[in-house]
Coordinates of C-alpha atoms in Angstrom, one line a residue:
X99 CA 5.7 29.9 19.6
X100 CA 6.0 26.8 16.7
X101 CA 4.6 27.6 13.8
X102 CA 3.3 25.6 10.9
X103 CA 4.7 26.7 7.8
X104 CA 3.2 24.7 5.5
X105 CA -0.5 25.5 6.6
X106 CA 0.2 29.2 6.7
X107 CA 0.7 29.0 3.4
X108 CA -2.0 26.9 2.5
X109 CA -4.5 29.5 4.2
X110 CA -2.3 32.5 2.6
X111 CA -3.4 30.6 -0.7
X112 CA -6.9 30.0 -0.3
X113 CA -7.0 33.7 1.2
X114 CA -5.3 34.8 -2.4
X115 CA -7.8 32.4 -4.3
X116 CA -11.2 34.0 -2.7
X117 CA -10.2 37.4 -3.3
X118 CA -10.7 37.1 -6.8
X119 CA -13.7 36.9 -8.7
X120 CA -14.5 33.5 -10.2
X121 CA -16.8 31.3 -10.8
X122 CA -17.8 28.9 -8.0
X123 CA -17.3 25.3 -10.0
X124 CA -13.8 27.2 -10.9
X125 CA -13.2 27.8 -7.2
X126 CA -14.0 24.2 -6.4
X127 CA -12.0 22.7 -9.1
X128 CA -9.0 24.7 -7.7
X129 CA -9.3 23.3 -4.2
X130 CA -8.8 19.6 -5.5
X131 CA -6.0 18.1 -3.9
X132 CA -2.8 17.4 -6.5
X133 CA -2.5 13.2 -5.2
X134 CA -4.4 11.1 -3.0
X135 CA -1.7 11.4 -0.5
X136 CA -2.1 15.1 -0.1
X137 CA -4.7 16.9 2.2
X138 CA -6.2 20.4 2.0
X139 CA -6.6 21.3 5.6
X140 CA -9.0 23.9 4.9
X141 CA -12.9 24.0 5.3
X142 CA -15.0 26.4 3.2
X143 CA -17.9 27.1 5.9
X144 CA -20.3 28.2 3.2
X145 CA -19.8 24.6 1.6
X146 CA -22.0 23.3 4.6
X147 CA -24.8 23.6 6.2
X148 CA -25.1 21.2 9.4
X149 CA -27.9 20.9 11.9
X150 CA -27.7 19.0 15.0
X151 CA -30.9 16.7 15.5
X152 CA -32.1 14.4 18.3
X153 CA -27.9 13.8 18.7
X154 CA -27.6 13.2 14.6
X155 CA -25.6 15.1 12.4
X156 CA -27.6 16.2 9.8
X157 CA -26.2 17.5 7.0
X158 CA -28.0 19.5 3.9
X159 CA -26.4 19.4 1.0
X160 CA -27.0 22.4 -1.8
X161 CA -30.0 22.0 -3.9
X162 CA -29.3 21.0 -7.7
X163 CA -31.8 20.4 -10.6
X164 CA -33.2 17.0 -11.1
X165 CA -31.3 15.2 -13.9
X166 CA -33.5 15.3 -17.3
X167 CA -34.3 11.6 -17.4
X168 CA -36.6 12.0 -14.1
X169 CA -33.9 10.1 -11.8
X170 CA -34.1 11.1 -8.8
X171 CA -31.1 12.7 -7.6
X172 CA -28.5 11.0 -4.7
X173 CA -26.2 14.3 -4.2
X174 CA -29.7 16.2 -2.7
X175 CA -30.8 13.1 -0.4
X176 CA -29.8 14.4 3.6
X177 CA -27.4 11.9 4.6
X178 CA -27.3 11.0 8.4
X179 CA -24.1 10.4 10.8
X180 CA -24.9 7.7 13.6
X181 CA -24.4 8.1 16.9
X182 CA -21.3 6.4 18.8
X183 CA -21.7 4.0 21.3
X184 CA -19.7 4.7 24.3
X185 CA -17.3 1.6 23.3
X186 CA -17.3 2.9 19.4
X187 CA -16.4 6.5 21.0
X188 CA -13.3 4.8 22.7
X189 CA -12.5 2.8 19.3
X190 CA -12.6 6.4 18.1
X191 CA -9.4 7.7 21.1
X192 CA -8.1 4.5 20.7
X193 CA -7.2 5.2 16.9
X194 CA -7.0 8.7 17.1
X195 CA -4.1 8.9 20.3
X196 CA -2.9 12.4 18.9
X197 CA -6.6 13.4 19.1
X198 CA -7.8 13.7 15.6
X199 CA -6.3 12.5 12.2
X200 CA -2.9 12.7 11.9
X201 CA 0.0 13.7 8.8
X202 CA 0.4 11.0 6.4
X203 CA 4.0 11.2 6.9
X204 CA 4.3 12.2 10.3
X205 CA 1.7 9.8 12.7
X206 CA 2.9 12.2 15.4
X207 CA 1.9 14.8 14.0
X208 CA -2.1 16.0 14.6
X209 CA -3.2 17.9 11.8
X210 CA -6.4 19.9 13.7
X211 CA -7.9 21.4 10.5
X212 CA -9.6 18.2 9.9
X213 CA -11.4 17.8 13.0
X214 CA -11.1 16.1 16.6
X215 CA -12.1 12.6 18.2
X216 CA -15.4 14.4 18.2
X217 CA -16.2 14.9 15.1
X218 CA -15.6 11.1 13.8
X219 CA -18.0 8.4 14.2
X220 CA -18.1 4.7 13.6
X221 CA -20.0 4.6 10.2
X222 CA -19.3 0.6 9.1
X223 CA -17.4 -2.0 10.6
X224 CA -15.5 -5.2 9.2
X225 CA -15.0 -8.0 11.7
X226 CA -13.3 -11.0 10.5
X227 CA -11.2 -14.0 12.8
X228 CA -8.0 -11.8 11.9
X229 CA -9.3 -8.1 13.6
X230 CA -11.7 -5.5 12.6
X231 CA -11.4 -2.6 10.4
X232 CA -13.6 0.6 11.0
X233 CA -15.0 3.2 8.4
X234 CA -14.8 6.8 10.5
X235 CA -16.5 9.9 9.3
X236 CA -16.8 13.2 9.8
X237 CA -19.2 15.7 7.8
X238 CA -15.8 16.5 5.8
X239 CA -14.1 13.5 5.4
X240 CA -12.8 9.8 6.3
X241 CA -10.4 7.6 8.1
X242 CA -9.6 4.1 8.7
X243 CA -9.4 2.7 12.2
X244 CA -7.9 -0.8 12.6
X245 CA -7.3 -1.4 16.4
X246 CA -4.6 -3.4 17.8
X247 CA -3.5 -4.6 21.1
X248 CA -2.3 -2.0 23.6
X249 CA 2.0 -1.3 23.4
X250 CA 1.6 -2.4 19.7
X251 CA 1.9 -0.3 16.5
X252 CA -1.2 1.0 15.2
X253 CA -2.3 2.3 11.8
X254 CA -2.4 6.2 11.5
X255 CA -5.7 7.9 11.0
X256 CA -4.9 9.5 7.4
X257 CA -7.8 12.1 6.8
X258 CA -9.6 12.2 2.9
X259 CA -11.9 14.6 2.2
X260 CA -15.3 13.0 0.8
X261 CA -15.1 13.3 -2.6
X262 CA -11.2 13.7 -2.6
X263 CA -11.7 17.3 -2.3
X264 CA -11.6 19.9 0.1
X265 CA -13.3 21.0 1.7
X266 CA -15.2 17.8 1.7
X267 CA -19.0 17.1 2.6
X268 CA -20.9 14.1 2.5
X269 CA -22.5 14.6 -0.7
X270 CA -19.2 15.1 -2.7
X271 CA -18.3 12.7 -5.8
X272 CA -21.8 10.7 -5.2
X273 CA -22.1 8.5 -7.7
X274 CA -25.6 7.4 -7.9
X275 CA -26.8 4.0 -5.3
X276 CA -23.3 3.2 -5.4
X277 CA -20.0 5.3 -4.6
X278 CA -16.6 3.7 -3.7
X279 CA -14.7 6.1 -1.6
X280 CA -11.1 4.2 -1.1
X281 CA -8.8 1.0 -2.0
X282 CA -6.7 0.7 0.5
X283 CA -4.1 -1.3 3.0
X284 CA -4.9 -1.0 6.4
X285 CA -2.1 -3.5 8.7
X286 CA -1.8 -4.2 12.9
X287 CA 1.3 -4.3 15.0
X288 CA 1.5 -8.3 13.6
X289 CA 2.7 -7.3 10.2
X290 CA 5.9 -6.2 11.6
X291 CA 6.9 -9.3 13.7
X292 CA 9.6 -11.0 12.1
X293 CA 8.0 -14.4 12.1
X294 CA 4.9 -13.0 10.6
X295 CA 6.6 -10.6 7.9
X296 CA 3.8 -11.6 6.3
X297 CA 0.8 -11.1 8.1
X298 CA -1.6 -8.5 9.8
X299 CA -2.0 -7.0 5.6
X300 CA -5.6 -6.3 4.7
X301 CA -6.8 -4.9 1.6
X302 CA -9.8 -2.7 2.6
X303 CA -12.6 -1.3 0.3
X304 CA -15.5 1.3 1.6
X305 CA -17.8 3.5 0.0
X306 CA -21.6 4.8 0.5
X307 CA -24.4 3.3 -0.7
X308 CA -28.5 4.6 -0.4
X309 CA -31.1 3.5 1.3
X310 CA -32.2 1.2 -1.3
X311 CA -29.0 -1.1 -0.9
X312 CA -29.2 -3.7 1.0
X313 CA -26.0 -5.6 0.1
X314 CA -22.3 -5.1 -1.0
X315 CA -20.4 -7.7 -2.8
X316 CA -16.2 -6.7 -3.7
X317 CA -15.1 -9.1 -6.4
X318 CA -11.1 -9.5 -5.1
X319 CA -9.9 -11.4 -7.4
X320 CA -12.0 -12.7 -11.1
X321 CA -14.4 -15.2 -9.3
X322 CA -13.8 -14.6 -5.9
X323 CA -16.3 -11.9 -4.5
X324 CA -17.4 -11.7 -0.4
X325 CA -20.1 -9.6 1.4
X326 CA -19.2 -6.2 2.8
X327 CA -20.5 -4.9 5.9
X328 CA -23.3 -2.3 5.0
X329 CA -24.9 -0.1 7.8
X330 CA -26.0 3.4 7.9
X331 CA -25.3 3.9 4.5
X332 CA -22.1 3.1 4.2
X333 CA -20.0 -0.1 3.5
X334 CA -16.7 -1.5 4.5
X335 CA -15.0 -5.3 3.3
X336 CA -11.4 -6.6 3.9
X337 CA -9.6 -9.3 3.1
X338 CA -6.0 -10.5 4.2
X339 CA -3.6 -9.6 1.7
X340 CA -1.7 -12.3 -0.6
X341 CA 2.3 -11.7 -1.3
X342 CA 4.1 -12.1 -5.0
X343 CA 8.2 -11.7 -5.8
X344 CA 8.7 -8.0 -6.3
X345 CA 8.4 -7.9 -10.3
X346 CA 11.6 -5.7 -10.6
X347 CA 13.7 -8.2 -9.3
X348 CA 14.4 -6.7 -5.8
X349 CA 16.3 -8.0 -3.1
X350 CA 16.4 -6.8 0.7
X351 CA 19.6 -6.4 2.7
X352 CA 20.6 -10.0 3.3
X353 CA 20.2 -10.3 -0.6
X354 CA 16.5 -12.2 -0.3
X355 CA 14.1 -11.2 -3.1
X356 CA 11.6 -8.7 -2.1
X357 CA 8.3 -9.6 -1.9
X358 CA 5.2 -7.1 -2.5
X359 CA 1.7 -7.1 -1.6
X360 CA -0.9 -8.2 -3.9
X361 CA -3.1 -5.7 -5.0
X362 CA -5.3 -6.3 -7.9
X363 CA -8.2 -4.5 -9.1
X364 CA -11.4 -4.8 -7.6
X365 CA -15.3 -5.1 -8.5
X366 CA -18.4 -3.4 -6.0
X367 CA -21.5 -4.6 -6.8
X368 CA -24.6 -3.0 -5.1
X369 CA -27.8 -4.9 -5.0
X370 CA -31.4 -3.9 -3.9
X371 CA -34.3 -5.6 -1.7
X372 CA -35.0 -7.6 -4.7
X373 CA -31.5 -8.6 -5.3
X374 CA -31.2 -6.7 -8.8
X375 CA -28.3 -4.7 -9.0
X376 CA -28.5 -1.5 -7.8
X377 CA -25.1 -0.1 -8.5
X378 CA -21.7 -1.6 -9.7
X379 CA -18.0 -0.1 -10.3
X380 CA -15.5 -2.5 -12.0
X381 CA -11.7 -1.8 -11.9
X382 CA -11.2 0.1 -8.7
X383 CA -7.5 0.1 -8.4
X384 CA -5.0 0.5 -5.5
X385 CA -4.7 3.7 -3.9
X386 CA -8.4 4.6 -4.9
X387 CA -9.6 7.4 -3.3
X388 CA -12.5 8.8 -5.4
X389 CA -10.5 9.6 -8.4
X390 CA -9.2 6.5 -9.4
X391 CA -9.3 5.3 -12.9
X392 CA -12.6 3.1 -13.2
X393 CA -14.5 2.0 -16.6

């Protein structure tokens, strides 16, 4: 019988970690993962509470004390999954071939802690003349779905927790109207065709929003914002990616200078019905996943 070593001892840890007695926000803090690359595979069953509705996923997040200046608070609102279509359940397969998200190191390999095909549903979805990229969730975490053409390379469905901490739920790391979840680069199977070395790089941006939002601008570059796709309370944008020369100097194998992808900060602006702004995060950087620097 194969064994996994690594999530042995990630269990044997947690084990170790709730056999003492400490304080609950202690406990939590302890279960944040060291990088945005790395995942916690483990789920805290106590950390949710999740009833099955009319075919919704319903989650309840704890209750916590209204903040003193009478706002109400985002983290307590119940936040709804929506159901798949049958084609968005077969985006789902399509993305997930291993049947669930997969190691970020190892697209072969399924990690099952962090759910099936089943659990994931199509929360926001990007169409441009290039592709699509999907937002998936689950009641723990995320992943990014770009499809591509069958016999093609596809983009691994990478698991984050919500909140960038296990054991994730989908009120973790709220940040009021407006709460950007990931920065990332999402490519299809024409970004590794010689003649198009290029192309098939998208920077991708997605976060949740509340009810009250009704639009999503990302500012890619200083002037240059575009509408994100907002439905069901989430939001997803992409753009193609631009290239610059590699600003150490390096060269490839035939002695060409490297080129890098082009990934600037970003601003996410949130407006309401009335078009005020509901909600706005400036200097989301690369590689955000929750935790990233912002101002």
């Amino acid at each position: 019988m194969n064994l996994d070593e690594r999530n042995i001892a990630e269990e044997l840890l947690l084990l170790a970690d709730r056999a003492q007695p400490v304080h609950p926000g202690s406990y939590i803090d302890r279960a944040v993962t060291s990088s945005a690359r790395r995942r916690r595979v483990s789920y805290s069953v106590a950390a949710l509470a999740v009833a099955c509705l009319a075919g919704v996923v319903v989650v309840y997040p704890m209750t916590r004390d209204l903040p003193a200046t009478g706002e109400r608070d985002t983290a307590a609102e119940v936040i709804e999954l929506p159901d798949n279509t049958p084609q968005q359940a077969q985006m789902v397969r399509d993305c997930m071939p291993e049947g669930g998200p997969v190691h970020n190191m190892d697209p072969s390999r399924r990690m099952p802690g962090q759910g099936g095909v089943d659990d994931f549903h199509v929360l926001a979805q990007y169409t441009d003349g290039e592709g699509s990229t999907a937002l998936l969730g689950s009641t723990a975490g995320f992943a990014f779905c770009t499809p591509v053409k069958k016999g093609e390379l596809g983009e691994p469905a990478v698991f984050t927790h919500w909140g960038n901490k296990a054991p994730g739920d989908l009120a973790a790391g709220l940040t009021g109207d407006l709460t950007v979840d990931a920065y990332v680069m999402q490519t299809d199977g024409r970004a590794i065709r010689d003649e198009q070395a290029k192309k098939g790089y998208f920077r991708v941006v997605a976060g949740r929003v509340t009810p009250e939002v009704r639009r999503v601008t990302i500012e890619w570059a200083p002037g240059r914002p575009a509408e994100a796709q907002v439905a069901n309370g989430f939001f997803i944008g992409r753009i193609p990616a631009t290239h610059r020369s590699d600003p150490r100097g390096r060269r490839d194998a035939l002695g060409k200078p490297w080129r890098i992808a082009d990934t600037p900060p970003v601003t996410v602006t949130a407006y309401d019905e009335a078009g005020a702004v509901a909600g706005q995060v400036r200097n989301v950087t690369f590689l955000w996943t929750g935790s990233g620097h912002k101002d």
